[in-house]
Amino acid sequence: MPGRKDKDPMPQTFQFTAHGRVNLIGEHTDYNDGWVLPTAIPQKTLVRITPTNGREIRCESKQEGARSFILGEERNTKSWIDYIQGATKILADSGQQLQAFELYVESDVPVGSGLSSSAALEIALLKSLRSAFQLQLRDEELARIGQRIENEFVGAKVGIMDQMACAFASFGEALYLDTKTLEIERLKLPLDEAELLVINSGVSHRNSDGGYNQRRSECEAACSALNIKSLREMQTSDLANLEALPEILKRRARHVITENQRVHDAVKAFKAKDLPRVGELFFASHASMRDDYAVSVPEIDFLVELCRAQKSIFGARLTGGGFGGSIVALAKLGTHREVVPPILAEYEKKWGISAKLLSP
Ligand code: GLA
């Protein structure tokens, strides 16, 4: 190549992508040691790393612009580079040898949409770092580190679902994940009969904002009052035991216990290709998130009701952490072109916000 010296070889780059996820059912169960059912969405995040000399980490995001920080001097900035800083800090603290690098990221997973934009960034980043610096880490360990970035650096006390989904999920199948043991059963989705619709409400959330962490503390308070380690230990047959709890804690615990049961029931229904039953469970999950867990917003409730009015939609629900974000719906195969445009039009008329179909 003209002008390049032999001792100045082409820098090596390491590039990985991770897809966002949509959770089909099992919401706010993961930090209660429960079960979840996420699958991959087409939107994804790409991270490219080029190792460099010195201590400066220069980061460029196609969407968010350029920022930099110094390796070993990571500080929370409440911006997107906190995910990168959290990764370098946690890796270094656990004895991994890193050097400086340049990073480029681009993503079409919408931020604040409940579709794991941050976990997709973490997993694509950690896979690229693993490859660039030959870190001996399994995918499951990357997922754990991703969760620690959120919990310890960003300040979002999230569970493990999103990072596991972004590391392991693929199209056409859902991960029936036990978040306590991290055991995975891959569940084939009946996509020869149905389609999954993912609609972003356009109302954005942030997990590190108070509501999410507050729900987590409420669950912990319910466990101490019930003298159990996690809500996983309770079944729907034990619901009467919640009567002694203060009203708020009772509702939070009831959501988690019934939601775990709905995950098991949805897996059975999917296996039996009983799509109307899956749909009922979606609607029931939504009602529980709205009424007992109080993580929905009126815009999302409205979208779910618009779906209920469509005959070809079996069921719909808020997906992800809530306080905005997206809904997931299960519909008869090939019907989205007909049913989605009127839903989006009604929604925009009512709220003046445009919702967007992200999948299919
Ligand atoms: C967010 C968190 C997950 C999970 C969901 C709610 O996506 O990152 O760990 O708790 O909310 O199910």
Short mmCIF file of C-alpha atoms and ligand atoms in Angstrom, two decimals:
data_model
loop_
_atom_site.label_atom_id
_atom_site.label_comp_id
_atom_site.label_asym_id
_atom_site.label_seq_id
_atom_site.Cartn_x
_atom_site.Cartn_y
_atom_site.Cartn_z
CA MET A 1 0.00 0.00 0.00
CA PRO A 2 1.53 3.39 -0.94
CA GLY A 3 3.10 5.25 1.97
CA ARG A 4 2.82 2.39 4.49
CA LYS A 5 5.95 1.07 6.12
CA ASP A 6 6.44 -2.63 6.88
CA LYS A 7 6.76 -1.98 10.61
CA ASP A 8 3.38 -0.20 10.52
CA PRO A 9 1.02 -3.08 9.70
CA MET A 10 -2.67 -2.63 9.03
CA PRO A 11 -4.38 -2.47 12.47
CA GLN A 12 -6.37 -5.57 13.26
CA THR A 13 -10.07 -5.09 13.93
CA PHE A 14 -12.51 -7.32 15.81
CA GLN A 15 -16.18 -7.02 15.07
CA PHE A 16 -19.29 -8.67 16.51
CA THR A 17 -23.02 -8.04 16.39
CA ALA A 18 -25.76 -8.86 18.88
CA HIS A 19 -29.48 -8.72 18.21
CA GLY A 20 -32.02 -7.04 20.43
CA ARG A 21 -34.62 -9.24 22.09
CA VAL A 22 -38.34 -9.27 22.61
CA ASN A 23 -39.60 -11.04 25.69
CA LEU A 24 -42.72 -13.07 24.88
CA ILE A 25 -43.78 -13.54 28.48
CA GLY A 26 -42.21 -13.63 31.97
CA GLU A 27 -41.72 -9.99 32.91
CA HIS A 28 -39.97 -8.83 36.09
CA THR A 29 -39.49 -12.46 37.00
CA ASP A 30 -35.74 -12.65 36.29
CA TYR A 31 -34.51 -10.78 39.38
CA ASN A 32 -36.90 -12.96 41.35
CA ASP A 33 -35.07 -16.13 40.18
CA GLY A 34 -38.00 -16.99 37.89
CA TRP A 35 -38.55 -17.95 34.26
CA VAL A 36 -38.60 -15.89 31.03
CA LEU A 37 -39.25 -16.51 27.32
CA PRO A 38 -37.34 -14.08 25.07
CA THR A 39 -36.53 -14.36 21.37
CA ALA A 40 -34.29 -12.39 18.99
CA ILE A 41 -35.52 -9.44 16.91
CA PRO A 42 -34.01 -8.40 13.55
CA GLN A 43 -32.61 -5.11 14.92
CA LYS A 44 -29.00 -5.40 16.04
CA THR A 45 -25.92 -3.64 17.35
CA LEU A 46 -22.49 -3.87 15.77
CA VAL A 47 -19.29 -3.17 17.69
CA ARG A 48 -15.87 -2.93 16.08
CA ILE A 49 -12.69 -2.71 18.11
CA THR A 50 -9.19 -1.78 16.99
CA PRO A 51 -6.49 -2.25 19.67
CA THR A 52 -4.21 0.80 20.02
CA ASN A 53 -1.33 1.96 22.21
CA GLY A 54 -1.60 4.23 25.26
CA ARG A 55 -4.48 4.46 27.75
CA GLU A 56 -7.11 6.40 25.84
CA ILE A 57 -10.24 4.61 24.67
CA ARG A 58 -11.79 6.54 21.79
CA CYS A 59 -15.39 5.62 21.13
CA GLU A 60 -17.55 6.61 18.22
CA SER A 61 -21.22 5.83 17.86
CA LYS A 62 -22.93 6.35 14.54
CA GLN A 63 -26.04 7.48 16.43
CA GLU A 64 -24.59 9.21 19.52
CA GLY A 65 -21.31 10.77 18.38
CA ALA A 66 -17.77 10.56 19.76
CA ARG A 67 -16.58 10.31 23.41
CA SER A 68 -13.44 9.07 25.04
CA PHE A 69 -12.13 7.98 28.44
CA ILE A 70 -8.92 6.76 30.02
CA LEU A 71 -8.45 3.11 30.84
CA GLY A 72 -8.34 2.73 34.63
CA GLU A 73 -10.06 6.11 35.18
CA GLU A 74 -13.66 5.08 34.40
CA ARG A 75 -16.30 7.46 35.82
CA ASN A 76 -20.08 7.37 35.41
CA THR A 77 -21.09 10.05 32.86
CA LYS A 78 -24.77 9.11 32.39
CA SER A 79 -24.05 8.65 28.68
CA TRP A 80 -23.70 5.69 26.33
CA ILE A 81 -19.97 5.27 27.00
CA ASP A 82 -20.80 4.14 30.54
CA TYR A 83 -21.49 0.69 29.05
CA ILE A 84 -17.96 0.67 27.59
CA GLN A 85 -16.42 2.09 30.77
CA GLY A 86 -18.32 -0.44 32.88
CA ALA A 87 -16.94 -3.25 30.72
CA THR A 88 -13.30 -2.17 30.91
CA LYS A 89 -13.55 -1.53 34.65
CA ILE A 90 -15.21 -4.84 35.50
CA LEU A 91 -12.88 -6.82 33.25
CA ALA A 92 -9.80 -5.15 34.71
CA ASP A 93 -11.07 -5.54 38.29
CA SER A 94 -11.48 -9.25 37.65
CA GLY A 95 -7.87 -9.57 36.52
CA GLN A 96 -8.30 -9.55 32.73
CA GLN A 97 -5.49 -7.90 30.76
CA LEU A 98 -6.79 -5.16 28.45
CA GLN A 99 -5.06 -2.52 26.39
CA ALA A 100 -6.40 0.64 24.80
CA PHE A 101 -8.61 0.48 21.72
CA GLU A 102 -10.73 2.47 19.36
CA LEU A 103 -14.35 1.50 19.25
CA TYR A 104 -17.02 2.02 16.65
CA VAL A 105 -20.65 1.17 17.29
CA GLU A 106 -23.81 1.34 15.25
CA SER A 107 -27.23 0.06 16.13
CA ASP A 108 -30.78 0.03 14.91
CA VAL A 109 -32.20 -1.27 18.19
CA PRO A 110 -34.21 1.74 19.38
CA VAL A 111 -33.01 3.05 22.76
CA GLY A 112 -35.65 3.07 25.51
CA SER A 113 -37.94 0.73 23.58
CA GLY A 114 -37.82 -2.24 25.96
CA LEU A 115 -35.94 -4.29 23.34
CA SER A 116 -32.55 -4.50 25.06
CA SER A 117 -30.52 -1.91 23.23
CA SER A 118 -28.11 -1.79 26.15
CA ALA A 119 -27.70 -5.58 26.49
CA ALA A 120 -27.12 -5.86 22.72
CA LEU A 121 -24.35 -3.26 23.06
CA GLU A 122 -22.85 -5.07 26.07
CA ILE A 123 -22.81 -8.47 24.38
CA ALA A 124 -21.46 -7.22 21.02
CA LEU A 125 -18.81 -5.25 22.94
CA LEU A 126 -17.81 -8.11 25.24
CA LYS A 127 -17.55 -10.56 22.34
CA SER A 128 -15.33 -8.09 20.47
CA LEU A 129 -13.15 -7.53 23.57
CA ARG A 130 -12.93 -11.27 24.18
CA SER A 131 -11.68 -11.80 20.69
CA ALA A 132 -9.33 -8.76 20.60
CA PHE A 133 -7.64 -9.54 23.92
CA GLN A 134 -8.06 -13.34 23.94
CA LEU A 135 -10.11 -13.36 27.14
CA GLN A 136 -11.01 -16.83 28.35
CA LEU A 137 -14.70 -16.21 28.97
CA ARG A 138 -17.72 -18.29 27.99
CA ASP A 139 -20.88 -16.66 26.59
CA GLU A 140 -22.65 -17.19 29.90
CA GLU A 141 -19.87 -15.32 31.70
CA LEU A 142 -20.19 -12.48 29.19
CA ALA A 143 -23.90 -12.29 30.05
CA ARG A 144 -23.04 -12.09 33.78
CA ILE A 145 -20.50 -9.32 33.11
CA GLY A 146 -23.12 -7.46 31.04
CA GLN A 147 -25.50 -7.62 33.99
CA ARG A 148 -22.75 -6.37 36.32
CA ILE A 149 -22.11 -3.39 34.00
CA GLU A 150 -25.76 -2.42 34.51
CA ASN A 151 -25.92 -3.20 38.23
CA GLU A 152 -22.54 -1.87 39.35
CA PHE A 153 -21.64 0.86 36.86
CA VAL A 154 -24.80 2.19 35.20
CA GLY A 155 -26.99 1.80 38.30
CA ALA A 156 -29.83 -0.27 36.80
CA LYS A 157 -30.54 -3.23 39.06
CA VAL A 158 -31.63 -5.42 36.15
CA GLY A 159 -31.83 -9.20 36.08
CA ILE A 160 -30.01 -11.52 33.67
CA MET A 161 -32.68 -12.03 30.98
CA ASP A 162 -31.56 -9.44 28.43
CA GLN A 163 -27.89 -10.33 28.42
CA MET A 164 -28.67 -14.06 28.17
CA ALA A 165 -31.14 -13.38 25.35
CA CYS A 166 -28.69 -11.17 23.42
CA ALA A 167 -25.96 -13.80 23.84
CA PHE A 168 -28.00 -16.93 23.09
CA ALA A 169 -31.32 -16.21 21.34
CA SER A 170 -31.87 -16.86 17.66
CA PHE A 171 -34.76 -16.34 15.24
CA GLY A 172 -37.69 -18.69 15.18
CA GLU A 173 -37.11 -20.01 18.66
CA ALA A 174 -37.57 -18.64 22.14
CA LEU A 175 -35.30 -19.27 25.12
CA TYR A 176 -37.23 -20.87 27.95
CA LEU A 177 -34.73 -19.70 30.51
CA ASP A 178 -34.55 -20.53 34.18
CA THR A 179 -32.85 -17.37 35.47
CA LYS A 180 -31.68 -19.08 38.66
CA THR A 181 -29.82 -22.01 37.10
CA LEU A 182 -29.37 -20.39 33.65
CA GLU A 183 -30.65 -23.62 32.15
CA ILE A 184 -32.05 -23.04 28.65
CA GLU A 185 -34.62 -24.96 26.67
CA ARG A 186 -34.90 -23.80 23.07
CA LEU A 187 -38.56 -23.61 22.13
CA LYS A 188 -39.44 -23.68 18.44
CA LEU A 189 -42.04 -21.00 17.70
CA PRO A 190 -45.00 -21.94 15.47
CA LEU A 191 -44.09 -19.43 12.77
CA ASP A 192 -45.78 -21.54 10.10
CA GLU A 193 -49.11 -20.47 11.63
CA ALA A 194 -48.43 -17.25 13.47
CA GLU A 195 -46.34 -14.11 13.44
CA LEU A 196 -44.98 -12.02 16.25
CA LEU A 197 -45.60 -8.30 15.99
CA VAL A 198 -43.34 -5.91 17.83
CA ILE A 199 -44.61 -2.33 18.00
CA ASN A 200 -42.61 0.46 19.61
CA SER A 201 -45.00 2.87 21.34
CA GLY A 202 -42.57 5.77 20.95
CA VAL A 203 -42.79 6.39 24.71
CA SER A 204 -39.24 5.96 25.94
CA HIS A 205 -38.13 4.52 29.30
CA ARG A 206 -34.85 4.30 31.17
CA ASN A 207 -34.14 1.34 33.47
CA SER A 208 -31.89 3.37 35.75
CA ASP A 209 -34.76 5.77 36.42
CA GLY A 210 -36.40 5.04 39.76
CA GLY A 211 -39.38 2.85 38.86
CA TYR A 212 -37.53 -0.30 37.89
CA ASN A 213 -35.20 -0.33 40.90
CA GLN A 214 -38.15 0.45 43.14
CA ARG A 215 -40.03 -2.62 41.90
CA ARG A 216 -36.99 -4.70 42.64
CA SER A 217 -36.80 -3.40 46.25
CA GLU A 218 -40.54 -4.04 46.68
CA CYS A 219 -39.98 -7.68 45.72
CA GLU A 220 -37.12 -7.91 48.19
CA ALA A 221 -39.31 -6.40 50.90
CA ALA A 222 -42.05 -8.96 50.08
CA CYS A 223 -39.50 -11.78 50.41
CA SER A 224 -38.27 -10.59 53.82
CA ALA A 225 -41.85 -10.27 55.05
CA LEU A 226 -42.62 -13.77 53.78
CA ASN A 227 -39.31 -15.09 55.09
CA ILE A 228 -38.30 -16.61 51.76
CA LYS A 229 -35.18 -16.15 49.63
CA SER A 230 -36.96 -15.41 46.38
CA LEU A 231 -40.48 -15.32 44.97
CA ARG A 232 -39.57 -18.35 42.87
CA GLU A 233 -40.27 -20.42 45.94
CA MET A 234 -43.99 -19.58 45.81
CA GLN A 235 -46.62 -21.15 43.56
CA THR A 236 -50.04 -19.91 42.54
CA SER A 237 -51.46 -22.36 45.13
CA ASP A 238 -49.70 -20.28 47.82
CA LEU A 239 -51.35 -16.97 46.88
CA ALA A 240 -53.44 -16.96 50.07
CA ASN A 241 -50.18 -16.53 52.03
CA LEU A 242 -49.83 -13.05 50.55
CA GLU A 243 -52.84 -11.77 52.47
CA ALA A 244 -50.70 -10.72 55.43
CA LEU A 245 -48.58 -8.39 53.28
CA PRO A 246 -49.17 -4.64 52.86
CA GLU A 247 -51.31 -4.04 49.74
CA ILE A 248 -48.49 -2.84 47.45
CA LEU A 249 -46.18 -5.73 48.30
CA LYS A 250 -49.05 -8.18 47.92
CA ARG A 251 -49.72 -6.94 44.40
CA ARG A 252 -46.06 -7.00 43.37
CA ALA A 253 -45.59 -10.55 44.68
CA ARG A 254 -48.85 -11.71 43.08
CA HIS A 255 -47.67 -10.46 39.68
CA VAL A 256 -44.37 -12.34 39.92
CA ILE A 257 -45.90 -15.60 41.15
CA THR A 258 -48.69 -15.65 38.56
CA GLU A 259 -46.31 -14.50 35.80
CA ASN A 260 -43.98 -17.44 36.44
CA GLN A 261 -46.98 -19.75 36.05
CA ARG A 262 -47.97 -17.97 32.82
CA VAL A 263 -44.49 -18.63 31.41
CA HIS A 264 -44.83 -22.38 32.05
CA ASP A 265 -48.37 -22.34 30.66
CA ALA A 266 -47.32 -20.40 27.54
CA VAL A 267 -44.54 -22.90 26.84
CA LYS A 268 -47.07 -25.73 27.05
CA ALA A 269 -49.50 -23.86 24.80
CA PHE A 270 -46.80 -23.05 22.24
CA LYS A 271 -45.79 -26.72 22.16
CA ALA A 272 -49.42 -27.72 21.62
CA LYS A 273 -49.76 -24.95 18.98
CA ASP A 274 -52.69 -23.65 21.00
CA LEU A 275 -52.32 -20.06 19.84
CA PRO A 276 -55.59 -18.74 21.31
CA ARG A 277 -54.34 -19.94 24.72
CA VAL A 278 -50.99 -18.19 24.23
CA GLY A 279 -52.96 -15.07 23.34
CA GLU A 280 -55.04 -15.27 26.54
CA LEU A 281 -51.85 -15.58 28.54
CA PHE A 282 -50.39 -12.51 26.81
CA PHE A 283 -53.46 -10.45 27.72
CA ALA A 284 -53.43 -11.79 31.28
CA SER A 285 -49.74 -10.95 31.63
CA HIS A 286 -50.44 -7.43 30.43
CA ALA A 287 -53.28 -6.95 32.91
CA SER A 288 -51.04 -8.15 35.72
CA MET A 289 -48.24 -5.75 34.73
CA ARG A 290 -50.74 -2.91 34.51
CA ASP A 291 -52.76 -3.56 37.66
CA ASP A 292 -50.53 -5.46 40.09
CA TYR A 293 -47.05 -4.45 39.03
CA ALA A 294 -47.97 -0.92 37.85
CA VAL A 295 -45.32 -0.70 35.11
CA SER A 296 -47.55 0.11 32.15
CA VAL A 297 -48.49 3.54 30.82
CA PRO A 298 -51.81 4.64 29.24
CA GLU A 299 -50.31 4.77 25.73
CA ILE A 300 -49.23 1.12 25.95
CA ASP A 301 -52.57 0.04 27.48
CA PHE A 302 -54.29 1.70 24.54
CA LEU A 303 -52.13 -0.17 22.01
CA VAL A 304 -52.94 -3.47 23.72
CA GLU A 305 -56.66 -2.66 23.59
CA LEU A 306 -56.41 -1.81 19.89
CA CYS A 307 -54.87 -5.25 19.37
CA ARG A 308 -57.67 -6.90 21.36
CA ALA A 309 -60.20 -5.42 18.91
CA GLN A 310 -58.53 -7.22 15.98
CA LYS A 311 -59.82 -10.74 15.33
CA SER A 312 -56.57 -11.95 13.80
CA ILE A 313 -54.54 -11.01 16.89
CA PHE A 314 -54.51 -13.75 19.54
CA GLY A 315 -53.01 -11.61 22.29
CA ALA A 316 -50.78 -8.65 23.09
CA ARG A 317 -48.81 -7.32 26.01
CA LEU A 318 -46.26 -4.81 27.19
CA THR A 319 -42.79 -6.32 26.75
CA GLY A 320 -39.61 -5.48 28.69
CA GLY A 321 -39.21 -3.41 31.83
CA GLY A 322 -42.16 -1.10 31.16
CA PHE A 323 -42.81 2.60 31.89
CA GLY A 324 -43.04 2.93 28.09
CA GLY A 325 -41.36 0.86 25.41
CA SER A 326 -42.94 -1.73 23.14
CA ILE A 327 -45.70 -4.28 22.90
CA VAL A 328 -45.48 -7.79 21.50
CA ALA A 329 -48.51 -9.41 19.88
CA LEU A 330 -49.17 -12.85 18.46
CA ALA A 331 -51.20 -12.77 15.24
CA LYS A 332 -52.35 -15.14 12.53
CA LEU A 333 -49.67 -15.61 9.90
CA GLY A 334 -49.66 -12.99 7.16
CA THR A 335 -52.14 -10.59 8.76
CA HIS A 336 -49.91 -7.76 9.97
CA ARG A 337 -50.14 -5.78 6.71
CA GLU A 338 -53.85 -5.52 7.16
CA VAL A 339 -54.18 -5.04 10.93
CA VAL A 340 -51.20 -2.93 11.90
CA PRO A 341 -51.77 0.26 9.81
CA PRO A 342 -55.21 0.98 11.40
CA ILE A 343 -53.75 0.34 14.87
CA LEU A 344 -50.92 2.81 14.25
CA ALA A 345 -53.33 5.37 12.80
CA GLU A 346 -55.74 5.17 15.78
CA TYR A 347 -52.83 5.42 18.17
CA GLU A 348 -51.41 8.50 16.52
CA LYS A 349 -54.84 10.12 16.42
CA LYS A 350 -55.28 9.61 20.15
CA TRP A 351 -51.78 10.46 21.46
CA GLY A 352 -50.13 12.47 18.70
CA ILE A 353 -47.19 10.07 18.83
CA SER A 354 -46.22 7.75 16.01
CA ALA A 355 -45.78 4.15 17.02
CA LYS A 356 -43.68 1.95 14.78
CA LEU A 357 -43.90 -1.67 13.68
CA LEU A 358 -40.40 -3.10 14.22
CA SER A 359 -41.09 -6.70 13.33
CA PRO A 360 -42.02 -8.47 11.12
C1 GLA B 1 -35.52 -5.11 31.79
C2 GLA B 1 -34.39 -5.79 32.54
C3 GLA B 1 -34.58 -7.30 32.60
C4 GLA B 1 -35.99 -7.66 33.08
C5 GLA B 1 -37.04 -6.86 32.32
C6 GLA B 1 -38.43 -7.07 32.87
O1 GLA B 1 -35.48 -5.48 30.44
O2 GLA B 1 -33.15 -5.53 31.91
O3 GLA B 1 -33.61 -7.86 33.45
O4 GLA B 1 -36.12 -7.50 34.46
O5 GLA B 1 -36.78 -5.47 32.34
O6 GLA B 1 -38.82 -8.37 32.66
#
